[in-house]
Amino acid sequence: MESQTDPENKPLILWFNGGPGCSSILGLLSELGPFRPNPDGETLYEYVFSWNKMANVLFIDSPRKVGFSYQDEMANNDDQWNDEKTATDALNALLDFFTIFPELTSKEFYIAGESYGGVYVPLLTSYLLQYMQEHSYALNFKGIMVGNGYVSQKLNIRSLADFLYFHGLFGRQEWRELSSKCCQNATDGLPQFQCEYDRFVEFGDDGDVRPKNVTDDNGCGDLVVKLSWHWIEHTMYATL
């Protein structure tokens, strides 16, 4: 998506949506692209805050088979993917892009994304920097941008109860009970960095929070799930 003004002198931004499995077309049509669909689903209106007012923007669907991305199964029939394979695919796609448009390698280049882009963006950046060093690849790479980034399942679980408490979604009594059941050397009212909730709870593929099938004599997992669902129900009722 070329910049609307002076594209030859504007930076280039590579954009990823998250998921994993969300097409970057979602970002193009509903977040940062120049047009958005009208309610009729047939016509478009101009988005005045489009990123391509200030930059050239490249949207890549990732992982493979998401959105408009595809896989030549005659050349590669691997139907399993992970973060490392996804980063390798994205790097190869990016290098192919610069092979077709070599004039863009001199522009200031940024990699950006949201949500699971918190994994896509830094991992691809690591692979790209390694490739640039090993192959003396000339690219005017400047940095990364991550919004609403998902960076770690473990940290996500460990921060869940703390997040709910410090935003007032359950009270001091529940916090003390949580600290006594889940945390080592807990100090009342302070962030509980010793609380390894991930030992006792997990997120299912459906987004559900549930106890792990592990020995939990203190009942930490059940309490974290209870507090989490209390917040979800409170939020749903507030919305209704």
PDB file of C-alpha atoms in Angstrom:
ATOM      1  CA  MET A   1       0.000   0.000   0.000  1.00  0.00           C
ATOM      2  CA  GLU A   2       1.958   2.994  -1.278  1.00  0.00           C
ATOM      3  CA  SER A   3       2.032   6.204   0.707  1.00  0.00           C
ATOM      4  CA  GLN A   4      -0.567   8.676  -0.507  1.00  0.00           C
ATOM      5  CA  THR A   5       2.064  11.403  -0.806  1.00  0.00           C
ATOM      6  CA  ASP A   6       5.711  11.224  -1.876  1.00  0.00           C
ATOM      7  CA  PRO A   7       6.043   7.408  -1.547  1.00  0.00           C
ATOM      8  CA  GLU A   8       9.627   7.481  -2.843  1.00  0.00           C
ATOM      9  CA  ASN A   9      10.748   9.299   0.304  1.00  0.00           C
ATOM     10  CA  LYS A  10       8.518   7.677   2.911  1.00  0.00           C
ATOM     11  CA  PRO A  11       9.444   4.742   5.172  1.00  0.00           C
ATOM     12  CA  LEU A  12       8.191   1.184   4.705  1.00  0.00           C
ATOM     13  CA  ILE A  13       6.251  -0.599   7.455  1.00  0.00           C
ATOM     14  CA  LEU A  14       5.557  -4.349   7.461  1.00  0.00           C
ATOM     15  CA  TRP A  15       2.325  -5.106   9.342  1.00  0.00           C
ATOM     16  CA  PHE A  16       1.080  -8.321  11.000  1.00  0.00           C
ATOM     17  CA  ASN A  17      -2.212  -9.007  12.721  1.00  0.00           C
ATOM     18  CA  GLY A  18      -2.171 -11.589  15.487  1.00  0.00           C
ATOM     19  CA  GLY A  19      -4.165 -14.667  16.390  1.00  0.00           C
ATOM     20  CA  PRO A  20      -2.238 -16.698  15.578  1.00  0.00           C
ATOM     21  CA  GLY A  21      -4.318 -17.063  12.453  1.00  0.00           C
ATOM     22  CA  CYS A  22      -5.766 -13.576  11.902  1.00  0.00           C
ATOM     23  CA  SER A  23      -5.319 -12.273   8.381  1.00  0.00           C
ATOM     24  CA  SER A  24      -3.514  -8.952   8.069  1.00  0.00           C
ATOM     25  CA  ILE A  25      -6.345  -7.971   5.718  1.00  0.00           C
ATOM     26  CA  LEU A  26      -8.223  -7.355   8.978  1.00  0.00           C
ATOM     27  CA  GLY A  27      -5.719  -4.614   9.776  1.00  0.00           C
ATOM     28  CA  LEU A  28      -5.923  -3.273   6.229  1.00  0.00           C
ATOM     29  CA  LEU A  29      -9.727  -3.011   6.182  1.00  0.00           C
ATOM     30  CA  SER A  30     -10.562  -2.182   9.797  1.00  0.00           C
ATOM     31  CA  GLU A  31      -7.550  -0.652  11.522  1.00  0.00           C
ATOM     32  CA  LEU A  32      -4.863   1.189   9.557  1.00  0.00           C
ATOM     33  CA  GLY A  33      -5.671   0.987   5.857  1.00  0.00           C
ATOM     34  CA  PRO A  34      -6.954   3.884   3.695  1.00  0.00           C
ATOM     35  CA  PHE A  35     -10.501   2.536   3.340  1.00  0.00           C
ATOM     36  CA  ARG A  36     -13.053   0.824   5.559  1.00  0.00           C
ATOM     37  CA  PRO A  37     -16.235  -1.012   4.594  1.00  0.00           C
ATOM     38  CA  ASN A  38     -19.578   0.690   5.034  1.00  0.00           C
ATOM     39  CA  PRO A  39     -22.396  -1.127   6.866  1.00  0.00           C
ATOM     40  CA  ASP A  40     -23.847  -2.206   3.516  1.00  0.00           C
ATOM     41  CA  GLY A  41     -20.835  -4.487   3.031  1.00  0.00           C
ATOM     42  CA  GLU A  42     -20.460  -3.326  -0.567  1.00  0.00           C
ATOM     43  CA  THR A  43     -19.015   0.188  -0.492  1.00  0.00           C
ATOM     44  CA  LEU A  44     -16.051   1.830   1.229  1.00  0.00           C
ATOM     45  CA  TYR A  45     -15.322   5.104   2.953  1.00  0.00           C
ATOM     46  CA  GLU A  46     -11.983   6.848   3.404  1.00  0.00           C
ATOM     47  CA  TYR A  47     -10.206   6.436   6.752  1.00  0.00           C
ATOM     48  CA  VAL A  48      -8.522   9.758   7.480  1.00  0.00           C
ATOM     49  CA  PHE A  49      -5.977   8.303   9.929  1.00  0.00           C
ATOM     50  CA  SER A  50      -4.621   5.674   7.544  1.00  0.00           C
ATOM     51  CA  TRP A  51      -0.971   4.798   8.098  1.00  0.00           C
ATOM     52  CA  ASN A  52      -0.264   5.166   4.401  1.00  0.00           C
ATOM     53  CA  LYS A  53      -0.661   8.916   4.747  1.00  0.00           C
ATOM     54  CA  MET A  54       2.790   8.826   6.361  1.00  0.00           C
ATOM     55  CA  ALA A  55       4.369   5.580   5.131  1.00  0.00           C
ATOM     56  CA  ASN A  56       4.297   2.754   2.620  1.00  0.00           C
ATOM     57  CA  VAL A  57       2.659  -0.233   4.319  1.00  0.00           C
ATOM     58  CA  LEU A  58       3.164  -3.906   3.452  1.00  0.00           C
ATOM     59  CA  PHE A  59       0.578  -6.403   4.763  1.00  0.00           C
ATOM     60  CA  ILE A  60       1.594 -10.077   4.950  1.00  0.00           C
ATOM     61  CA  ASP A  61      -0.789 -12.883   5.933  1.00  0.00           C
ATOM     62  CA  SER A  62       0.863 -15.239   8.397  1.00  0.00           C
ATOM     63  CA  PRO A  63       1.207 -18.153   9.156  1.00  0.00           C
ATOM     64  CA  ARG A  64       0.986 -19.898   5.800  1.00  0.00           C
ATOM     65  CA  LYS A  65      -2.554 -20.669   4.560  1.00  0.00           C
ATOM     66  CA  VAL A  66      -3.985 -17.712   6.497  1.00  0.00           C
ATOM     67  CA  GLY A  67      -5.926 -15.225   4.374  1.00  0.00           C
ATOM     68  CA  PHE A  68      -4.353 -14.874   0.933  1.00  0.00           C
ATOM     69  CA  SER A  69      -1.172 -16.747   1.844  1.00  0.00           C
ATOM     70  CA  TYR A  70      -0.760 -20.201   0.345  1.00  0.00           C
ATOM     71  CA  GLN A  71       1.484 -23.245   0.379  1.00  0.00           C
ATOM     72  CA  ASP A  72       2.755 -25.178  -2.618  1.00  0.00           C
ATOM     73  CA  GLU A  73       2.237 -28.656  -1.203  1.00  0.00           C
ATOM     74  CA  MET A  74       4.059 -30.230  -4.146  1.00  0.00           C
ATOM     75  CA  ALA A  75       7.212 -28.454  -2.969  1.00  0.00           C
ATOM     76  CA  ASN A  76       6.483 -28.565   0.765  1.00  0.00           C
ATOM     77  CA  ASN A  77       3.763 -30.747   2.270  1.00  0.00           C
ATOM     78  CA  ASP A  78       4.586 -29.864   5.891  1.00  0.00           C
ATOM     79  CA  ASP A  79       1.202 -29.193   7.499  1.00  0.00           C
ATOM     80  CA  GLN A  80       2.574 -28.395  10.963  1.00  0.00           C
ATOM     81  CA  TRP A  81       3.639 -24.901  11.943  1.00  0.00           C
ATOM     82  CA  ASN A  82       5.142 -23.183  14.956  1.00  0.00           C
ATOM     83  CA  ASP A  83       6.570 -19.765  15.739  1.00  0.00           C
ATOM     84  CA  GLU A  84       9.989 -20.597  14.300  1.00  0.00           C
ATOM     85  CA  LYS A  85       8.581 -21.931  11.009  1.00  0.00           C
ATOM     86  CA  THR A  86       6.304 -18.913  10.770  1.00  0.00           C
ATOM     87  CA  ALA A  87       9.236 -16.539  11.240  1.00  0.00           C
ATOM     88  CA  THR A  88      11.225 -18.408   8.580  1.00  0.00           C
ATOM     89  CA  ASP A  89       8.300 -18.216   6.133  1.00  0.00           C
ATOM     90  CA  ALA A  90       7.852 -14.505   6.829  1.00  0.00           C
ATOM     91  CA  LEU A  91      11.562 -13.853   6.341  1.00  0.00           C
ATOM     92  CA  ASN A  92      11.546 -15.670   2.998  1.00  0.00           C
ATOM     93  CA  ALA A  93       8.455 -13.740   1.893  1.00  0.00           C
ATOM     94  CA  LEU A  94      10.094 -10.469   2.899  1.00  0.00           C
ATOM     95  CA  LEU A  95      13.317 -11.287   1.044  1.00  0.00           C
ATOM     96  CA  ASP A  96      11.301 -12.230  -2.056  1.00  0.00           C
ATOM     97  CA  PHE A  97       9.477  -8.907  -1.802  1.00  0.00           C
ATOM     98  CA  PHE A  98      12.748  -6.975  -1.701  1.00  0.00           C
ATOM     99  CA  THR A  99      14.064  -9.029  -4.623  1.00  0.00           C
ATOM    100  CA  ILE A 100      11.107  -7.821  -6.693  1.00  0.00           C
ATOM    101  CA  PHE A 101      11.314  -4.255  -5.332  1.00  0.00           C
ATOM    102  CA  PRO A 102      15.025  -3.678  -4.615  1.00  0.00           C
ATOM    103  CA  GLU A 103      14.530   0.094  -4.606  1.00  0.00           C
ATOM    104  CA  LEU A 104      12.686  -0.258  -1.287  1.00  0.00           C
ATOM    105  CA  THR A 105      15.684  -1.657   0.606  1.00  0.00           C
ATOM    106  CA  SER A 106      17.090   1.840   1.055  1.00  0.00           C
ATOM    107  CA  LYS A 107      13.963   3.162   2.770  1.00  0.00           C
ATOM    108  CA  GLU A 108      13.650   3.282   6.537  1.00  0.00           C
ATOM    109  CA  PHE A 109      12.087  -0.088   7.358  1.00  0.00           C
ATOM    110  CA  TYR A 110      10.010  -1.039  10.398  1.00  0.00           C
ATOM    111  CA  ILE A 111       8.255  -4.268  11.412  1.00  0.00           C
ATOM    112  CA  ALA A 112       4.970  -3.788  13.292  1.00  0.00           C
ATOM    113  CA  GLY A 113       2.104  -5.861  14.624  1.00  0.00           C
ATOM    114  CA  GLU A 114      -0.484  -6.327  17.334  1.00  0.00           C
ATOM    115  CA  SER A 115      -1.673  -9.084  19.657  1.00  0.00           C
ATOM    116  CA  TYR A 116       0.230 -12.265  18.678  1.00  0.00           C
ATOM    117  CA  GLY A 117       2.421  -9.874  16.731  1.00  0.00           C
ATOM    118  CA  GLY A 118       4.162  -9.697  20.103  1.00  0.00           C
ATOM    119  CA  VAL A 119       5.645 -13.041  19.037  1.00  0.00           C
ATOM    120  CA  TYR A 120       5.735 -12.586  15.248  1.00  0.00           C
ATOM    121  CA  VAL A 121       7.502  -9.218  15.253  1.00  0.00           C
ATOM    122  CA  PRO A 122      10.478  -9.780  17.589  1.00  0.00           C
ATOM    123  CA  LEU A 123      11.110 -13.314  16.318  1.00  0.00           C
ATOM    124  CA  LEU A 124      11.092 -12.235  12.669  1.00  0.00           C
ATOM    125  CA  THR A 125      13.316  -9.297  13.617  1.00  0.00           C
ATOM    126  CA  SER A 126      15.808 -11.668  15.223  1.00  0.00           C
ATOM    127  CA  TYR A 127      15.865 -13.858  12.102  1.00  0.00           C
ATOM    128  CA  LEU A 128      16.184 -10.814   9.841  1.00  0.00           C
ATOM    129  CA  LEU A 129      19.086  -9.300  11.789  1.00  0.00           C
ATOM    130  CA  GLN A 130      20.884 -12.645  11.768  1.00  0.00           C
ATOM    131  CA  TYR A 131      20.366 -12.947   8.008  1.00  0.00           C
ATOM    132  CA  MET A 132      21.588  -9.395   7.426  1.00  0.00           C
ATOM    133  CA  GLN A 133      24.749 -10.087   9.408  1.00  0.00           C
ATOM    134  CA  GLU A 134      25.522 -13.472   7.876  1.00  0.00           C
ATOM    135  CA  HIS A 135      24.863 -12.398   4.277  1.00  0.00           C
ATOM    136  CA  SER A 136      25.969  -8.747   4.451  1.00  0.00           C
ATOM    137  CA  TYR A 137      22.436  -7.909   3.372  1.00  0.00           C
ATOM    138  CA  ALA A 138      21.913  -4.163   2.918  1.00  0.00           C
ATOM    139  CA  LEU A 139      18.625  -3.059   4.432  1.00  0.00           C
ATOM    140  CA  ASN A 140      17.822   0.222   6.170  1.00  0.00           C
ATOM    141  CA  PHE A 141      16.167  -1.505   9.122  1.00  0.00           C
ATOM    142  CA  LYS A 142      15.225   0.930  11.894  1.00  0.00           C
ATOM    143  CA  GLY A 143      13.132  -0.874  14.491  1.00  0.00           C
ATOM    144  CA  ILE A 144       9.904  -2.547  15.562  1.00  0.00           C
ATOM    145  CA  MET A 145       6.487  -1.510  16.853  1.00  0.00           C
ATOM    146  CA  VAL A 146       4.179  -3.776  18.877  1.00  0.00           C
ATOM    147  CA  GLY A 147       0.749  -2.788  20.156  1.00  0.00           C
ATOM    148  CA  ASN A 148      -1.358  -4.812  22.573  1.00  0.00           C
ATOM    149  CA  GLY A 149       1.385  -7.418  22.353  1.00  0.00           C
ATOM    150  CA  TYR A 150       1.016 -11.030  23.445  1.00  0.00           C
ATOM    151  CA  VAL A 151       4.505 -12.119  24.373  1.00  0.00           C
ATOM    152  CA  SER A 152       4.227 -15.113  26.711  1.00  0.00           C
ATOM    153  CA  GLN A 153       1.533 -17.584  27.751  1.00  0.00           C
ATOM    154  CA  LYS A 154       3.304 -18.050  31.087  1.00  0.00           C
ATOM    155  CA  LEU A 155       3.438 -14.322  31.815  1.00  0.00           C
ATOM    156  CA  ASN A 156      -0.147 -13.942  30.656  1.00  0.00           C
ATOM    157  CA  ILE A 157      -1.348 -16.473  33.211  1.00  0.00           C
ATOM    158  CA  ARG A 158       0.943 -15.220  35.962  1.00  0.00           C
ATOM    159  CA  SER A 159      -0.309 -11.662  35.561  1.00  0.00           C
ATOM    160  CA  LEU A 160      -4.027 -12.479  35.308  1.00  0.00           C
ATOM    161  CA  ALA A 161      -5.001 -12.421  38.985  1.00  0.00           C
ATOM    162  CA  ASP A 162      -2.694  -9.491  39.768  1.00  0.00           C
ATOM    163  CA  PHE A 163      -4.224  -7.514  36.898  1.00  0.00           C
ATOM    164  CA  LEU A 164      -7.755  -8.127  38.158  1.00  0.00           C
ATOM    165  CA  TYR A 165      -6.893  -7.141  41.725  1.00  0.00           C
ATOM    166  CA  PHE A 166      -4.975  -3.978  40.935  1.00  0.00           C
ATOM    167  CA  HIS A 167      -7.858  -2.807  38.737  1.00  0.00           C
ATOM    168  CA  GLY A 168     -10.337  -3.297  41.575  1.00  0.00           C
ATOM    169  CA  LEU A 169     -12.173  -6.303  40.158  1.00  0.00           C
ATOM    170  CA  PHE A 170     -11.936  -8.220  43.413  1.00  0.00           C
ATOM    171  CA  GLY A 171     -11.190  -7.094  46.948  1.00  0.00           C
ATOM    172  CA  ARG A 172      -8.502  -7.205  49.612  1.00  0.00           C
ATOM    173  CA  GLN A 173      -9.960 -10.293  51.300  1.00  0.00           C
ATOM    174  CA  GLU A 174      -9.788 -12.333  48.073  1.00  0.00           C
ATOM    175  CA  TRP A 175      -6.292 -11.003  47.436  1.00  0.00           C
ATOM    176  CA  ARG A 176      -5.085 -12.183  50.849  1.00  0.00           C
ATOM    177  CA  GLU A 177      -6.638 -15.603  50.266  1.00  0.00           C
ATOM    178  CA  LEU A 178      -4.991 -15.785  46.852  1.00  0.00           C
ATOM    179  CA  SER A 179      -1.618 -14.816  48.319  1.00  0.00           C
ATOM    180  CA  SER A 180      -1.826 -17.429  51.050  1.00  0.00           C
ATOM    181  CA  LYS A 181      -2.780 -20.224  48.632  1.00  0.00           C
ATOM    182  CA  CYS A 182      -0.628 -19.387  45.616  1.00  0.00           C
ATOM    183  CA  CYS A 183       2.321 -17.231  46.631  1.00  0.00           C
ATOM    184  CA  GLN A 184       5.569 -17.802  48.471  1.00  0.00           C
ATOM    185  CA  ASN A 185       6.727 -15.044  50.841  1.00  0.00           C
ATOM    186  CA  ALA A 186       3.819 -12.854  49.761  1.00  0.00           C
ATOM    187  CA  THR A 187       3.687  -9.288  51.079  1.00  0.00           C
ATOM    188  CA  ASP A 188       0.232  -7.805  51.487  1.00  0.00           C
ATOM    189  CA  GLY A 189      -0.535  -5.126  48.912  1.00  0.00           C
ATOM    190  CA  LEU A 190       2.597  -5.608  46.813  1.00  0.00           C
ATOM    191  CA  PRO A 191       2.916  -7.206  43.354  1.00  0.00           C
ATOM    192  CA  GLN A 192       3.175 -10.952  43.802  1.00  0.00           C
ATOM    193  CA  PHE A 193       6.122 -11.844  41.595  1.00  0.00           C
ATOM    194  CA  GLN A 194       6.463 -15.134  43.495  1.00  0.00           C
ATOM    195  CA  CYS A 195       3.000 -16.300  42.425  1.00  0.00           C
ATOM    196  CA  GLU A 196       3.361 -19.004  39.798  1.00  0.00           C
ATOM    197  CA  TYR A 197      -0.291 -19.360  38.863  1.00  0.00           C
ATOM    198  CA  ASP A 198       0.713 -21.115  35.653  1.00  0.00           C
ATOM    199  CA  ARG A 199       1.660 -24.175  37.711  1.00  0.00           C
ATOM    200  CA  PHE A 200      -1.996 -24.641  38.569  1.00  0.00           C
ATOM    201  CA  VAL A 201      -4.132 -23.122  35.775  1.00  0.00           C
ATOM    202  CA  GLU A 202      -4.156 -23.076  31.980  1.00  0.00           C
ATOM    203  CA  PHE A 203      -6.022 -21.427  29.135  1.00  0.00           C
ATOM    204  CA  GLY A 204      -7.902 -23.766  26.824  1.00  0.00           C
ATOM    205  CA  ASP A 205      -8.072 -23.316  23.056  1.00  0.00           C
ATOM    206  CA  ASP A 206     -11.535 -21.850  23.581  1.00  0.00           C
ATOM    207  CA  GLY A 207     -10.162 -19.139  25.892  1.00  0.00           C
ATOM    208  CA  ASP A 208     -11.488 -20.887  29.005  1.00  0.00           C
ATOM    209  CA  VAL A 209      -9.495 -20.744  32.250  1.00  0.00           C
ATOM    210  CA  ARG A 210      -9.332 -24.054  34.089  1.00  0.00           C
ATOM    211  CA  PRO A 211      -7.256 -25.821  36.748  1.00  0.00           C
ATOM    212  CA  LYS A 212      -4.446 -28.073  35.621  1.00  0.00           C
ATOM    213  CA  ASN A 213      -4.596 -31.737  36.566  1.00  0.00           C
ATOM    214  CA  VAL A 214      -1.813 -31.400  39.130  1.00  0.00           C
ATOM    215  CA  THR A 215      -1.502 -31.761  42.878  1.00  0.00           C
ATOM    216  CA  ASP A 216      -2.801 -28.528  44.378  1.00  0.00           C
ATOM    217  CA  ASP A 217      -3.328 -29.034  48.079  1.00  0.00           C
ATOM    218  CA  ASN A 218      -3.873 -25.325  48.709  1.00  0.00           C
ATOM    219  CA  GLY A 219      -6.578 -24.925  46.072  1.00  0.00           C
ATOM    220  CA  CYS A 220      -4.725 -22.189  44.192  1.00  0.00           C
ATOM    221  CA  GLY A 221      -5.976 -23.238  40.753  1.00  0.00           C
ATOM    222  CA  ASP A 222      -9.631 -23.382  41.793  1.00  0.00           C
ATOM    223  CA  LEU A 223      -9.392 -19.929  43.366  1.00  0.00           C
ATOM    224  CA  VAL A 224      -7.745 -18.330  40.318  1.00  0.00           C
ATOM    225  CA  VAL A 225     -10.452 -19.817  38.080  1.00  0.00           C
ATOM    226  CA  LYS A 226     -13.178 -18.630  40.452  1.00  0.00           C
ATOM    227  CA  LEU A 227     -11.852 -15.066  40.518  1.00  0.00           C
ATOM    228  CA  SER A 228     -11.372 -15.048  36.752  1.00  0.00           C
ATOM    229  CA  TRP A 229     -14.913 -16.185  36.054  1.00  0.00           C
ATOM    230  CA  HIS A 230     -16.261 -13.728  38.616  1.00  0.00           C
ATOM    231  CA  TRP A 231     -14.628 -10.973  36.554  1.00  0.00           C
ATOM    232  CA  ILE A 232     -15.994 -12.375  33.263  1.00  0.00           C
ATOM    233  CA  GLU A 233     -19.539 -12.630  34.623  1.00  0.00           C
ATOM    234  CA  HIS A 234     -19.291  -9.143  36.135  1.00  0.00           C
ATOM    235  CA  THR A 235     -18.136  -7.739  32.806  1.00  0.00           C
ATOM    236  CA  MET A 236     -20.878  -9.524  30.849  1.00  0.00           C
ATOM    237  CA  TYR A 237     -23.622  -8.329  33.175  1.00  0.00           C
ATOM    238  CA  ALA A 238     -22.231  -4.793  33.134  1.00  0.00           C
ATOM    239  CA  THR A 239     -22.320  -4.848  29.334  1.00  0.00           C
ATOM    240  CA  LEU A 240     -25.871  -6.127  29.272  1.00  0.00           C
TER     241      LEU A 240
END
